[in-house]
Every structure is written in structure tokens, then in C-alpha cells.
mmCIF file of C-alpha atoms in Angstrom:
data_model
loop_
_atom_site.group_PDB
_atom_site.id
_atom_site.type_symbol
_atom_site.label_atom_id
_atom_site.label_comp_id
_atom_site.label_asym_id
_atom_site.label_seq_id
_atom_site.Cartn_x
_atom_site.Cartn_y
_atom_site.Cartn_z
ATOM 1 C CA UNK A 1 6.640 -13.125 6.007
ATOM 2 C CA UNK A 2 3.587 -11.139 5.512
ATOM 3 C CA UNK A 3 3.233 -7.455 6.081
ATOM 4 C CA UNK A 4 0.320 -6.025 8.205
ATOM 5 C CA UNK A 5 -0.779 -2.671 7.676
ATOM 6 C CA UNK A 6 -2.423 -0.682 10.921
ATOM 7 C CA UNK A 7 -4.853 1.750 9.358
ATOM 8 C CA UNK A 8 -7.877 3.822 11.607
ATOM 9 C CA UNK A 9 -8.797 7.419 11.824
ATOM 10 C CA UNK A 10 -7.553 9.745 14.367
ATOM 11 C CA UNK A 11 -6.895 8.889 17.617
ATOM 12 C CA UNK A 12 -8.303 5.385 17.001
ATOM 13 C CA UNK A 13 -5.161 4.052 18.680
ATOM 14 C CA UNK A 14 -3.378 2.906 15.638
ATOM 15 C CA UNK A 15 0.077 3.958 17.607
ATOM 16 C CA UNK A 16 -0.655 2.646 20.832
ATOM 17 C CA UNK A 17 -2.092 -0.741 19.140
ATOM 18 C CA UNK A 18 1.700 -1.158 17.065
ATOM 19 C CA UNK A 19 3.018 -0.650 20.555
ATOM 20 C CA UNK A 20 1.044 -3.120 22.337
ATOM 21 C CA UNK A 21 1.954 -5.592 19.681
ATOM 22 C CA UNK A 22 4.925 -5.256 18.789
ATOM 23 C CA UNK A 23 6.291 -4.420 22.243
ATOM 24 C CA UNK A 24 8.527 -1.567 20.875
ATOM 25 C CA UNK A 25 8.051 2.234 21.218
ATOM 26 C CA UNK A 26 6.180 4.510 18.322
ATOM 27 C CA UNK A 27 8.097 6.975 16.628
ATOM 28 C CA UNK A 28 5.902 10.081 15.445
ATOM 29 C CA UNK A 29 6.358 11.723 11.791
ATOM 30 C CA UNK A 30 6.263 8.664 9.933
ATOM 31 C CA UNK A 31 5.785 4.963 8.759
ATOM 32 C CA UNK A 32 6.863 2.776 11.638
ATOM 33 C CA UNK A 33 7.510 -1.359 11.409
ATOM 34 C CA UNK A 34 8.259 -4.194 13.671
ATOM 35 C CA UNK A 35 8.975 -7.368 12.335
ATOM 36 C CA UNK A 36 7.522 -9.823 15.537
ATOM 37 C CA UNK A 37 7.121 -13.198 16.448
ATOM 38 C CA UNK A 38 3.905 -15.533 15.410
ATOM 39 C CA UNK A 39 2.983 -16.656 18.736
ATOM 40 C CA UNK A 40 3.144 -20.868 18.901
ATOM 41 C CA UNK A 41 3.981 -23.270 21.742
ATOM 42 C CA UNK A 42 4.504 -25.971 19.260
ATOM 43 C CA UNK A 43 8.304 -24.752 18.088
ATOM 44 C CA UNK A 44 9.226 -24.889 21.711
ATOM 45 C CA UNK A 45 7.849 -28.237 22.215
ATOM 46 C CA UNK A 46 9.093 -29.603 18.976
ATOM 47 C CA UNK A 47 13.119 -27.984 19.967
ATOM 48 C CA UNK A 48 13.035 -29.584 23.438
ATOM 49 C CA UNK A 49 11.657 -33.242 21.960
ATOM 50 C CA UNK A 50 14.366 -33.185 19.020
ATOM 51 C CA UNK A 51 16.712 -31.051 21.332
ATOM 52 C CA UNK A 52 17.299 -28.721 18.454
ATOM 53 C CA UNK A 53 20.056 -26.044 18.727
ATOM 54 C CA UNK A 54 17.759 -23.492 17.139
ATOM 55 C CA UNK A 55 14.339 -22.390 16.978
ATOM 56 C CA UNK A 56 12.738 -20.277 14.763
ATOM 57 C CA UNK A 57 9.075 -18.764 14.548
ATOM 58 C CA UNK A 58 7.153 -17.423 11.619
ATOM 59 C CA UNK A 59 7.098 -14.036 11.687
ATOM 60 C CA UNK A 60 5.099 -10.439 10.628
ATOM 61 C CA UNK A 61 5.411 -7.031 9.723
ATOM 62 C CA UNK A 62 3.000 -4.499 11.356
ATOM 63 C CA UNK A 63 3.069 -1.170 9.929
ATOM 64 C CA UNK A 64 1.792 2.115 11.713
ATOM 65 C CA UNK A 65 1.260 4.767 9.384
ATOM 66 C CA UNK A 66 0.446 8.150 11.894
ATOM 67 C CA UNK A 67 -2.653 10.569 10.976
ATOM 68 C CA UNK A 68 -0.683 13.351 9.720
ATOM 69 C CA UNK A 69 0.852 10.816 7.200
ATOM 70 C CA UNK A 70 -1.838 9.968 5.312
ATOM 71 C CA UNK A 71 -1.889 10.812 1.908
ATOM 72 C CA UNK A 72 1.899 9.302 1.903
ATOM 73 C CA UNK A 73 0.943 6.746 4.100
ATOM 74 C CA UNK A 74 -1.263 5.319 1.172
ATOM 75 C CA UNK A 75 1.495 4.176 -0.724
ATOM 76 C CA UNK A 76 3.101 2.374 1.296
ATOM 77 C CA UNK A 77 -0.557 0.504 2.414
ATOM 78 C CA UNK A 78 -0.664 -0.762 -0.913
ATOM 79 C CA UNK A 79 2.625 -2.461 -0.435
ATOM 80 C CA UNK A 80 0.476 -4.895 2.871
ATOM 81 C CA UNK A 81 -0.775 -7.733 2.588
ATOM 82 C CA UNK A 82 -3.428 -7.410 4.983
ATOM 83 C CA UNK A 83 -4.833 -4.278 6.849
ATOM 84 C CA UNK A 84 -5.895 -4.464 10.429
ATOM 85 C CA UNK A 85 -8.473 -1.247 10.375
ATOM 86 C CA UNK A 86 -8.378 0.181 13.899
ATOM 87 C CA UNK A 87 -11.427 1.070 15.547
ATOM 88 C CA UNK A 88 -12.122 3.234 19.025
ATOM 89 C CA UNK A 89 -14.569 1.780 21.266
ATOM 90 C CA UNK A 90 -13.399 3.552 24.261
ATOM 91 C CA UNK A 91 -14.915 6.937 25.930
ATOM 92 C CA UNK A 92 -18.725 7.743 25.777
ATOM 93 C CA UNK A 93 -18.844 8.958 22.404
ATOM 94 C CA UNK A 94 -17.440 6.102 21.090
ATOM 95 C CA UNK A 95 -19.081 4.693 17.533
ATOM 96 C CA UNK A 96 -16.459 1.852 16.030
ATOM 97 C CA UNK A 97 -18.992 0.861 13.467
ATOM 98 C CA UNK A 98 -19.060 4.145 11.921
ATOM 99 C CA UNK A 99 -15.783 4.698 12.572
ATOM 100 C CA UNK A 100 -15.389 1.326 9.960
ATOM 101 C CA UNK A 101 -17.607 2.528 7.391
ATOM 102 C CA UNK A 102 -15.725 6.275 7.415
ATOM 103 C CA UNK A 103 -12.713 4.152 7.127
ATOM 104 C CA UNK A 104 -14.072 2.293 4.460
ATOM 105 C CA UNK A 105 -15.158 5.679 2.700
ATOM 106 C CA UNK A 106 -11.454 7.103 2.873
ATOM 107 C CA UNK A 107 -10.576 3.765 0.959
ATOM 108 C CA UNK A 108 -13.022 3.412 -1.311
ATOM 109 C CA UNK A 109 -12.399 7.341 -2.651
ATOM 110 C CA UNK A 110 -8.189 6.345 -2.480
ATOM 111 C CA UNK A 111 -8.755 3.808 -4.679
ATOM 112 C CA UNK A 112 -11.199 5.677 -7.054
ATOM 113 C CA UNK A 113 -7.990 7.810 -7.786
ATOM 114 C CA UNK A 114 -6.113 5.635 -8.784
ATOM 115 C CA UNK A 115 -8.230 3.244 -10.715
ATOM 116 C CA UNK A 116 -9.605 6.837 -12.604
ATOM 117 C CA UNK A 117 -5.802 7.594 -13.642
ATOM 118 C CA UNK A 118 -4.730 4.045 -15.070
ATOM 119 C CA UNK A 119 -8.360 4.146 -16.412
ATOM 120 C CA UNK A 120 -7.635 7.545 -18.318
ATOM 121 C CA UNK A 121 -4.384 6.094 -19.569
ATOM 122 C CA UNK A 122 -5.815 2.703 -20.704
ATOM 123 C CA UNK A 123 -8.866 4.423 -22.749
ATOM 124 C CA UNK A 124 -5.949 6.688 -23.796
ATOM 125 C CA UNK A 125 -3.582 3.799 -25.202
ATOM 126 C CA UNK A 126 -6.771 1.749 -26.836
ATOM 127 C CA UNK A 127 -8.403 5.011 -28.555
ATOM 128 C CA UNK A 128 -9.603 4.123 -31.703
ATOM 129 C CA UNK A 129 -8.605 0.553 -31.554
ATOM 130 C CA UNK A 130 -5.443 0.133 -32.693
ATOM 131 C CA UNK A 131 -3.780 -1.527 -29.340
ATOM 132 C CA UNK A 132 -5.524 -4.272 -27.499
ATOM 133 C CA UNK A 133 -5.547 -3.236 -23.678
ATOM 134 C CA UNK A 134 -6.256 -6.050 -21.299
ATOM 135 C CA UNK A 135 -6.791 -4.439 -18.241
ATOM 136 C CA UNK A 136 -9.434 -1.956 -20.274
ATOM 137 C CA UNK A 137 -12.878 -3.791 -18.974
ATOM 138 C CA UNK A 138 -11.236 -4.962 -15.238
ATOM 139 C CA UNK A 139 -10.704 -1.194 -14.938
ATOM 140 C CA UNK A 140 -14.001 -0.315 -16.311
ATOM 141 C CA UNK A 141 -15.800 -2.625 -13.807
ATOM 142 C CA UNK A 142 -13.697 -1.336 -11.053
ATOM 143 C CA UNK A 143 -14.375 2.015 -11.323
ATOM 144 C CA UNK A 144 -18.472 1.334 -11.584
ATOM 145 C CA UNK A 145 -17.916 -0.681 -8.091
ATOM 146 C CA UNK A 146 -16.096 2.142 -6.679
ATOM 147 C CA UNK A 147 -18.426 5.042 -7.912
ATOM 148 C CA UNK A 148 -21.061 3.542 -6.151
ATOM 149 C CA UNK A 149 -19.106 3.325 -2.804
ATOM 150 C CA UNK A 150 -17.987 -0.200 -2.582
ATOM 151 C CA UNK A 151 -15.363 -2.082 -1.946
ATOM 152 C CA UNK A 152 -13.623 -3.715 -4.638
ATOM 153 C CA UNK A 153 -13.911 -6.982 -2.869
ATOM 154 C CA UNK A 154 -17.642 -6.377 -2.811
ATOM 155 C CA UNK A 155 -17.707 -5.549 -6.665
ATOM 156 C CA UNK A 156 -18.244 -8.821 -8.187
ATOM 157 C CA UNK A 157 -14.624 -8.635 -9.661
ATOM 158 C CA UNK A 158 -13.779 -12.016 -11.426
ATOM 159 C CA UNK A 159 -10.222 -13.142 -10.692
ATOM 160 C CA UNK A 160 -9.208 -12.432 -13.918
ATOM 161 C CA UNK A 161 -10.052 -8.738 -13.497
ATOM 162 C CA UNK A 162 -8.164 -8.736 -9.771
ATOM 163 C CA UNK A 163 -5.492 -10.086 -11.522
ATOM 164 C CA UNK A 164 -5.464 -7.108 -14.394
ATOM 165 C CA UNK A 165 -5.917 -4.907 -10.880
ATOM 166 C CA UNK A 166 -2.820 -5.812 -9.607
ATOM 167 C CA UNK A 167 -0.648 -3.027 -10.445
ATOM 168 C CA UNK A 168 -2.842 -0.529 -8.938
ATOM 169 C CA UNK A 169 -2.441 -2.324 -5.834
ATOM 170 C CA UNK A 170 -5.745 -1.394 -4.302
ATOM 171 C CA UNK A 171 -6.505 -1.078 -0.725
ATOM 172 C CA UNK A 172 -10.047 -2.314 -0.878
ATOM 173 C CA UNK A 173 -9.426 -5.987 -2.150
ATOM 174 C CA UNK A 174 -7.256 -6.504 0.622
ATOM 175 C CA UNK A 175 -8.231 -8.608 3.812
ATOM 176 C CA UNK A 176 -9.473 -6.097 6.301
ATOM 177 C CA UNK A 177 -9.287 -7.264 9.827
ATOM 178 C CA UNK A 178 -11.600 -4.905 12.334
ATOM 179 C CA UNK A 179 -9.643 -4.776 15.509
ATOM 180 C CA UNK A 180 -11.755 -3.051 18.071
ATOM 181 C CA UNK A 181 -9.720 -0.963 20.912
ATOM 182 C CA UNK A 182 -11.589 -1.597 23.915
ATOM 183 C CA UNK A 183 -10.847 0.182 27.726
ATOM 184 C CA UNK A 184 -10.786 -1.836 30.249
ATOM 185 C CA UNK A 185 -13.646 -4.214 31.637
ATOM 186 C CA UNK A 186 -15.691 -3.081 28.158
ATOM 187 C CA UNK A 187 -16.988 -6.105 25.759
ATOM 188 C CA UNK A 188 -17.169 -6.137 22.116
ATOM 189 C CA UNK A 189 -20.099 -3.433 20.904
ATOM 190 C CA UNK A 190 -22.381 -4.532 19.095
ATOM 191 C CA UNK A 191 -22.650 -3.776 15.210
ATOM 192 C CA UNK A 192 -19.444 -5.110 14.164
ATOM 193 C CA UNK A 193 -18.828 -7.109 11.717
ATOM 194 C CA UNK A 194 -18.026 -11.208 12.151
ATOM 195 C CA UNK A 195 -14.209 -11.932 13.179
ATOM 196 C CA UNK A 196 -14.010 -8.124 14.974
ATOM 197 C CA UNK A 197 -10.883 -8.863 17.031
ATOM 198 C CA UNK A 198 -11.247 -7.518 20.672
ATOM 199 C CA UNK A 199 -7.851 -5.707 21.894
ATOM 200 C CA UNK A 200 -7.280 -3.168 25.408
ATOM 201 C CA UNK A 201 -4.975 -1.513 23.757
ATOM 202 C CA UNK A 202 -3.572 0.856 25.989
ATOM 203 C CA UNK A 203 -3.471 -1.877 28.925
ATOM 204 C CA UNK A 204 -1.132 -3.922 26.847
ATOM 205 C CA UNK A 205 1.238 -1.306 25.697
ATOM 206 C CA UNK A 206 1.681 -0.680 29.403
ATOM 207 C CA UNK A 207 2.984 -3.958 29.834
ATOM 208 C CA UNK A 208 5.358 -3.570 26.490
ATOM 209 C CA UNK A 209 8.376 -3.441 28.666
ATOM 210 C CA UNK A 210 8.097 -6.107 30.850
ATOM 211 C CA UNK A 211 8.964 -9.817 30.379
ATOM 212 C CA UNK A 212 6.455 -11.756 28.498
ATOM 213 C CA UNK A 213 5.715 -14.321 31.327
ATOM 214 C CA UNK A 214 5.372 -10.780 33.636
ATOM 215 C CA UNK A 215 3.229 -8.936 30.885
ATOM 216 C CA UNK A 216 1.054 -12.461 30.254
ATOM 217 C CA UNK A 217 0.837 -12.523 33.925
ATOM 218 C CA UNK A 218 -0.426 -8.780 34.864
ATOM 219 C CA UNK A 219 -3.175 -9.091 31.326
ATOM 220 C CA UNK A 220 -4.708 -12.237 33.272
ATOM 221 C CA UNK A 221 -4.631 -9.865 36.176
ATOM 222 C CA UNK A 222 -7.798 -7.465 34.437
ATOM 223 C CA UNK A 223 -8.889 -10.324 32.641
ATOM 224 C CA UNK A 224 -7.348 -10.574 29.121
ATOM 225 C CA UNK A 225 -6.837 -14.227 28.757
ATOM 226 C CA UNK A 226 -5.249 -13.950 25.326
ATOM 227 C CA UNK A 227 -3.112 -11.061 24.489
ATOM 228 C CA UNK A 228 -3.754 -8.909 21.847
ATOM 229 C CA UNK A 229 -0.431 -10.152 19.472
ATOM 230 C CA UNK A 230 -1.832 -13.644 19.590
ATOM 231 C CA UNK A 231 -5.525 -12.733 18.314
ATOM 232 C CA UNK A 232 -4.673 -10.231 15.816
ATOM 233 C CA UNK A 233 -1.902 -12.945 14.338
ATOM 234 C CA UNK A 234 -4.780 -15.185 14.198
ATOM 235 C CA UNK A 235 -7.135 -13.124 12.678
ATOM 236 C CA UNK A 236 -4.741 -12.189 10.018
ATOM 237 C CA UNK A 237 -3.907 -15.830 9.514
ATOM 238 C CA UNK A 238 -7.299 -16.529 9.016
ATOM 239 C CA UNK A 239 -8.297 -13.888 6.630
ATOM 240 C CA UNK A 240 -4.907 -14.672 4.360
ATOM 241 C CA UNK A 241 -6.064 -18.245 4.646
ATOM 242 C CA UNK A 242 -2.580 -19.240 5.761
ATOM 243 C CA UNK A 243 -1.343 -22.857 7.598
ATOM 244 C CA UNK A 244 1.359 -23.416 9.435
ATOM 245 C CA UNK A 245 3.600 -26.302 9.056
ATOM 246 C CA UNK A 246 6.679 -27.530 11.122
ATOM 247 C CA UNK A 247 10.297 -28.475 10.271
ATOM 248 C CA UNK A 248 12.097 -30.288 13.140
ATOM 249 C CA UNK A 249 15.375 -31.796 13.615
ATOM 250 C CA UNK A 250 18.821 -31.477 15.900
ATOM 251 C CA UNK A 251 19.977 -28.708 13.889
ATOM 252 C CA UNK A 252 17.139 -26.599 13.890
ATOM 253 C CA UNK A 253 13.307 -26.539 14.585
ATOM 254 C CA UNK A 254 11.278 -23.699 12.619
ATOM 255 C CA UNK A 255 7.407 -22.931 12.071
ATOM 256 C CA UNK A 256 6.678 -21.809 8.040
ATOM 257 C CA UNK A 257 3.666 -20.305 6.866
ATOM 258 C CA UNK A 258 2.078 -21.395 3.438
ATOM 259 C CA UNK A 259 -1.550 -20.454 2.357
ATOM 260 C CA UNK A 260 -4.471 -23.552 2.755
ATOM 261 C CA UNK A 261 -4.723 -25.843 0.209
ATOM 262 C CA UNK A 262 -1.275 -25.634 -0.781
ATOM 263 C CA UNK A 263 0.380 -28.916 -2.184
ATOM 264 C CA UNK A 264 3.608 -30.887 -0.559
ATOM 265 C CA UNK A 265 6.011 -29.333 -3.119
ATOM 266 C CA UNK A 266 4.989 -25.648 -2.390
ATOM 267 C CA UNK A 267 5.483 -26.162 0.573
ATOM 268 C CA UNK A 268 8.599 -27.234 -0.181
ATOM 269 C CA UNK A 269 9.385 -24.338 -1.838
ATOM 270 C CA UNK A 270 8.887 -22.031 1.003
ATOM 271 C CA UNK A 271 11.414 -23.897 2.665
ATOM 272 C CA UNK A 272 13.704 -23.607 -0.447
ATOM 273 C CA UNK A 273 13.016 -23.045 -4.434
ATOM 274 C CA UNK A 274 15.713 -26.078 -4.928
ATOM 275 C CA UNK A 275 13.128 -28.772 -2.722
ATOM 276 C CA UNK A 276 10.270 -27.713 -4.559
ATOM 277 C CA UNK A 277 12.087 -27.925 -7.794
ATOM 278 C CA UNK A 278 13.776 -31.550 -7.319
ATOM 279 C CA UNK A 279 10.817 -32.784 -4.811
ATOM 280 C CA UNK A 280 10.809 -36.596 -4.577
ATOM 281 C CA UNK A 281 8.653 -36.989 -1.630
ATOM 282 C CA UNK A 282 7.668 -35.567 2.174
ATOM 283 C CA UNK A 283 7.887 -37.692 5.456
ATOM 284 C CA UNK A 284 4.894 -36.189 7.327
ATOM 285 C CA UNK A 285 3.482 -36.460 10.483
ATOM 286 C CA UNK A 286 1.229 -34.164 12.759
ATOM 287 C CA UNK A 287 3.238 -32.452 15.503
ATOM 288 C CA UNK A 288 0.417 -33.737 18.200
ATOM 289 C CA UNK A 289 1.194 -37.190 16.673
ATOM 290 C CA UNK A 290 4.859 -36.710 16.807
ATOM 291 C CA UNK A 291 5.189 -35.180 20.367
ATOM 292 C CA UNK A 292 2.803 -38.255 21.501
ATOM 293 C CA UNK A 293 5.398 -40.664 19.825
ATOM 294 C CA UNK A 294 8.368 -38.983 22.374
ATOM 295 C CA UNK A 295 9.795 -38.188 18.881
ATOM 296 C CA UNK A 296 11.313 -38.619 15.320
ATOM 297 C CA UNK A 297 12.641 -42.186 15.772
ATOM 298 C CA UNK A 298 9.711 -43.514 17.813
ATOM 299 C CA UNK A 299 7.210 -42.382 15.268
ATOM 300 C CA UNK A 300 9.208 -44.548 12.384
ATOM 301 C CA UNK A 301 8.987 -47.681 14.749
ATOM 302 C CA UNK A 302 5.392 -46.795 15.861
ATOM 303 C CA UNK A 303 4.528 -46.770 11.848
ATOM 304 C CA UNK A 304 2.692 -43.350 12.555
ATOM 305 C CA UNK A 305 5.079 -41.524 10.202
ATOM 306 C CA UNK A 306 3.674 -41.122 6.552
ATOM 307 C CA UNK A 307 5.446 -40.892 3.293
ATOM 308 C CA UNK A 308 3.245 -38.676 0.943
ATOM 309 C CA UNK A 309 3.473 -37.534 -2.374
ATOM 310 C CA UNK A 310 2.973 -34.389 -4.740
ATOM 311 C CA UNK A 311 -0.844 -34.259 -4.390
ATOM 312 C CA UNK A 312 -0.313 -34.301 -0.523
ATOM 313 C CA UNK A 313 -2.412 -31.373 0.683
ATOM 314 C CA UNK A 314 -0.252 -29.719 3.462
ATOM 315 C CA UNK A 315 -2.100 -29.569 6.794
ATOM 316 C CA UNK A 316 -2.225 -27.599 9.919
ATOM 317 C CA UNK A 317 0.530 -28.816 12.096
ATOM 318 C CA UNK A 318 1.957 -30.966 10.023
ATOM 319 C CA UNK A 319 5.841 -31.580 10.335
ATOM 320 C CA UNK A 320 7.333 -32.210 7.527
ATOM 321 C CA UNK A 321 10.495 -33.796 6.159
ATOM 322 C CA UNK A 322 11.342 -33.196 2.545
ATOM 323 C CA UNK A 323 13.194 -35.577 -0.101
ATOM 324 C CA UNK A 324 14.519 -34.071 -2.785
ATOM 325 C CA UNK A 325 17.440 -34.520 -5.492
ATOM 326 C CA UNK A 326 18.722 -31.712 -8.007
#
């Protein structure tokens, strides 16, 4: 499960956003988190074909961090894996792109702080030569990125040196997804960067309380065709450069995440450290390719269910059934 971190300035609609997605209430003073749902129509189909007694999504963290919060906030930012930097493009004053680049400033200077510190104490421990310091010459680099107001992902950092970073967890190596928080009937301005994701805010948190099929229903009503849960997942997905694969059977049918490229066995592993460590093989077959089949058993007659090795490359959809012995 990865964890999402909501981060804008004041009165960007960071609270009303974590409503809107996570369908829960905000709670002022402090961090706030809801662990939700990833969105996909394929564990439903899979659980009826197999008649599974259990389904399970993928899921995520969002975490709201309020305005008045900030400086403590930080912290716990550096625990995300992604941050989802919310923007206001709603009322006539509205500027989201430099609304992104203050955001980006705030950032930037956070992580100058702390990459200044564990610089200090590196120079400190590797004064006059005596003690080989590793991270010395990451940290050196990082801090002549961030003086001159970049990102660390726009530094030229090697991933050696992002590795050496690490432990400073900083907030400006991290995907950054722009989510733009429109009012109704408004389009995406213009100035933003690639992969901006589009959300009416406030129109979907009104609709937090009601049945999904009722809330999906009324958004179609002012023209939202895809609710804002399901394209901030993606976008996140995306810039994590995460899959998802399927597991399917009578006991259970359940949607894993695992980042792309990733091999057979890893996969494996995020189902359980013992099938990645005795892995013998995978039965795999797309879940389009399996649904068409009418299932498991037909797919095995029909020939149109692989068996794949360790150098499989795990694919999008893909349902897979591991062998293993340990």
C-alpha cells in the first residue's frame, strides 16, 4: 500500500480534496488519513466468474496535513510516497501555476534544511580525513541543486547519490502529482504542467455521503465523467510506475500492486516473501483473456493459459497463479 501525501498552500482545498476522495469527513488541528479503495471493475468481474467468497482491492493512504500544521506536517510528508500538490483554480484571482512554483519554493527551502544539517555533520565526521563518509559528495551535490532553487529531481542526482539521500527523506525527489481544483463547468487552465489531474473538488465532497452508484450518478449529472478518486489513483499509479496484477480463485479474488518491470518472483513476493523465496513457476493469463475464456478451467482446455518462468516480466492485468515449494 502506498501512502499519498495532499500538500497545497492555503485554502487550496487540500481538506475538501481528502474529503472528496476519501469520502470521510476532515478533522482540523492535525494530520488526517484514509486508507481507500483503488478503483477497478476487474476484481468484481474476476469474483463473480470464479465465484470467489472474497474480494479484495489494492488500496492507498491519502494524507491531509492542514495549513496551520506545517512545519510538523513536514515530517510526516517525508514518510509519502508520492505527493499530490493541490492547486486552486477556482475564483477570479485564481493562479494554480504560481501557486505550483510557490509550492515548489516552500519545498525546495524544506529540504535545503535538512540537507545543510546532515551536510554540517558529514563535513564534521570526515574533517581532516580520518573517516571515509559516503554520503559526503551526494550531499554536496544536493545542496548546490537546492541553492539554486531546484528540485532535487531536477538536480542531475545519479542514483547512487539518491540512494546516499535516503535518510534525509527529501520532499523534492518525490513524484509530485499537480491536481488542479476546478469549480464547476471550468476546464483545465492553461500553464500546467503535463499529467495536471483535473478534480471539482468541492462538488464531489458534496456527494461524500451518498452511495457510490448515487454519488457516480449526480457527478455525471454536471458533467464529471470520471470521479476525482479514480484519476488521482491513476495519476499516482502512473508517476510510481506501478502495475496491477490479479489473483483469482474460489477462496478469494484480490488486485496487488507491484512497480513496472518487475519480474514473476517479485511479484510473488508481494503476495508472500515464502512464494518469492521457493518460486518454481507462475500460471499466467490476462484477465481480458481469462474472462473471454468463461474462466479458470476453460482457459486450460482453450490452451490460452501460459506457464512462465523467473524472467517473466509481470504485465498489466495479468492473473497470476504461483508454484512454489519451501
Amino acid at each position: 500500500m502506498k501512502d499519498i501525501g495532499l500538500v497545497g498552500l492555503p485554502y487550496s482545498g487540500k481538506s475538501t480534496l481528502f474529503t472528496a476522495l476519501t469520502r470521510s469527513g476532515s478533522a482540523g488541528g492535525r494530520a488526517h488519513q484514509a486508507v481507500v479503495e483503488v478503483p477497478d471493475p476487474r476484481v468484481e468481474t474476476l469474483a463473480e466468474l470464479e465465484r470467489s467468497r472474497k474480494l479484495v482491492h489494492a488500496q492507498v493512504r491519502f494524507v491531509e496535513v492542514p495549513g496551520a500544521t506545517w512545519v510538523q506536517g513536514l515530517a510526516q510528508l517525508r514518510e509519502m510516497d508520492a505527493l499530490c500538490v493541490v492547486l486552486r483554480a477556482f475564483g477570479p484571482d485564481a493562479d494554480p501555476a504560481k501557486e505550483l512554483r510557490d509550492v515548489e519554493a516552500e519545498l525546495v527551502l524544506a529540504d535545503l534544511g535538512v540537507v545543510e544539517s546532515a551536510l554540517e555533520n558529514a563535513r564534521r565526521r570526515a574533517k581532516g580525513g580520518r573517516t571515509k563518509v559516503p554520503e559526503l559528495d551526494a550531499l554536496e551535490r544536493a545542496h548546490a541543486g537546492l541553492s539554486e532553487e531546484r528540485k532535487l529531481s531536477d538536480a542531475g542526482l545519479s542514483e547512487d547519490d539518491l540512494q546516499h539521500l535516503k535518510s534525509a527523506a527529501p520532499l523534492t525527489v518525490k513524484p509530485w502529482i499537480p491536481v488542479a481544483n476546478l469549480e464547476e463547468g471550468a476546464e483545465l487552465p492553461a500553464g500546467l504542467p503535463d499529467g495536471t489531474v483535473a478534480v471539482y473538488a468541492s462538488i464531489e465532497a458534496e456527494t461524500s455521503g451518498m452511495p457510490e452508484d448515487e454519488a457516480r450518478a449526480l457527478l455525471a449529472e454536471f458533467g464529471v465523467e470520471q470521479p476525482g478518486l479514480d484519476a488521482v489513483i491513476a495519476a499516482c499509479y502512473r508517476a510510481l510506475d506501478l502495475i496491477t496484477f490479479l489473483t483469482t480463485g474460489e477462496d478469494e479474488t484480490r488486485a496487488w500492486e507491484v512497480r513496472r518491470g518487475a519480474h514473476a518472483p517479485e511479484a510473488a513476493g508481494v503476495i508472500h516473501s515464502d512464494l518469492q523465496r521457493g518460486f518454481i513457476r507462475a500460471e499466467v493469463i490476462s484477465c481480458d483473456d481469462l474472462v473471454a475464456a468463461g474462466g479458470e478451467a476453460q482457459a486450460k482446455a482453450k490452451g490460452v493459459l501460459r506457464v512462465e518462468g523467473k524472467d517473466y516480466v509481470v504485465r498489466e492485468g495479468d492473473v497470476l497463479h504461483v508454484r512454489f515449494a519451501v
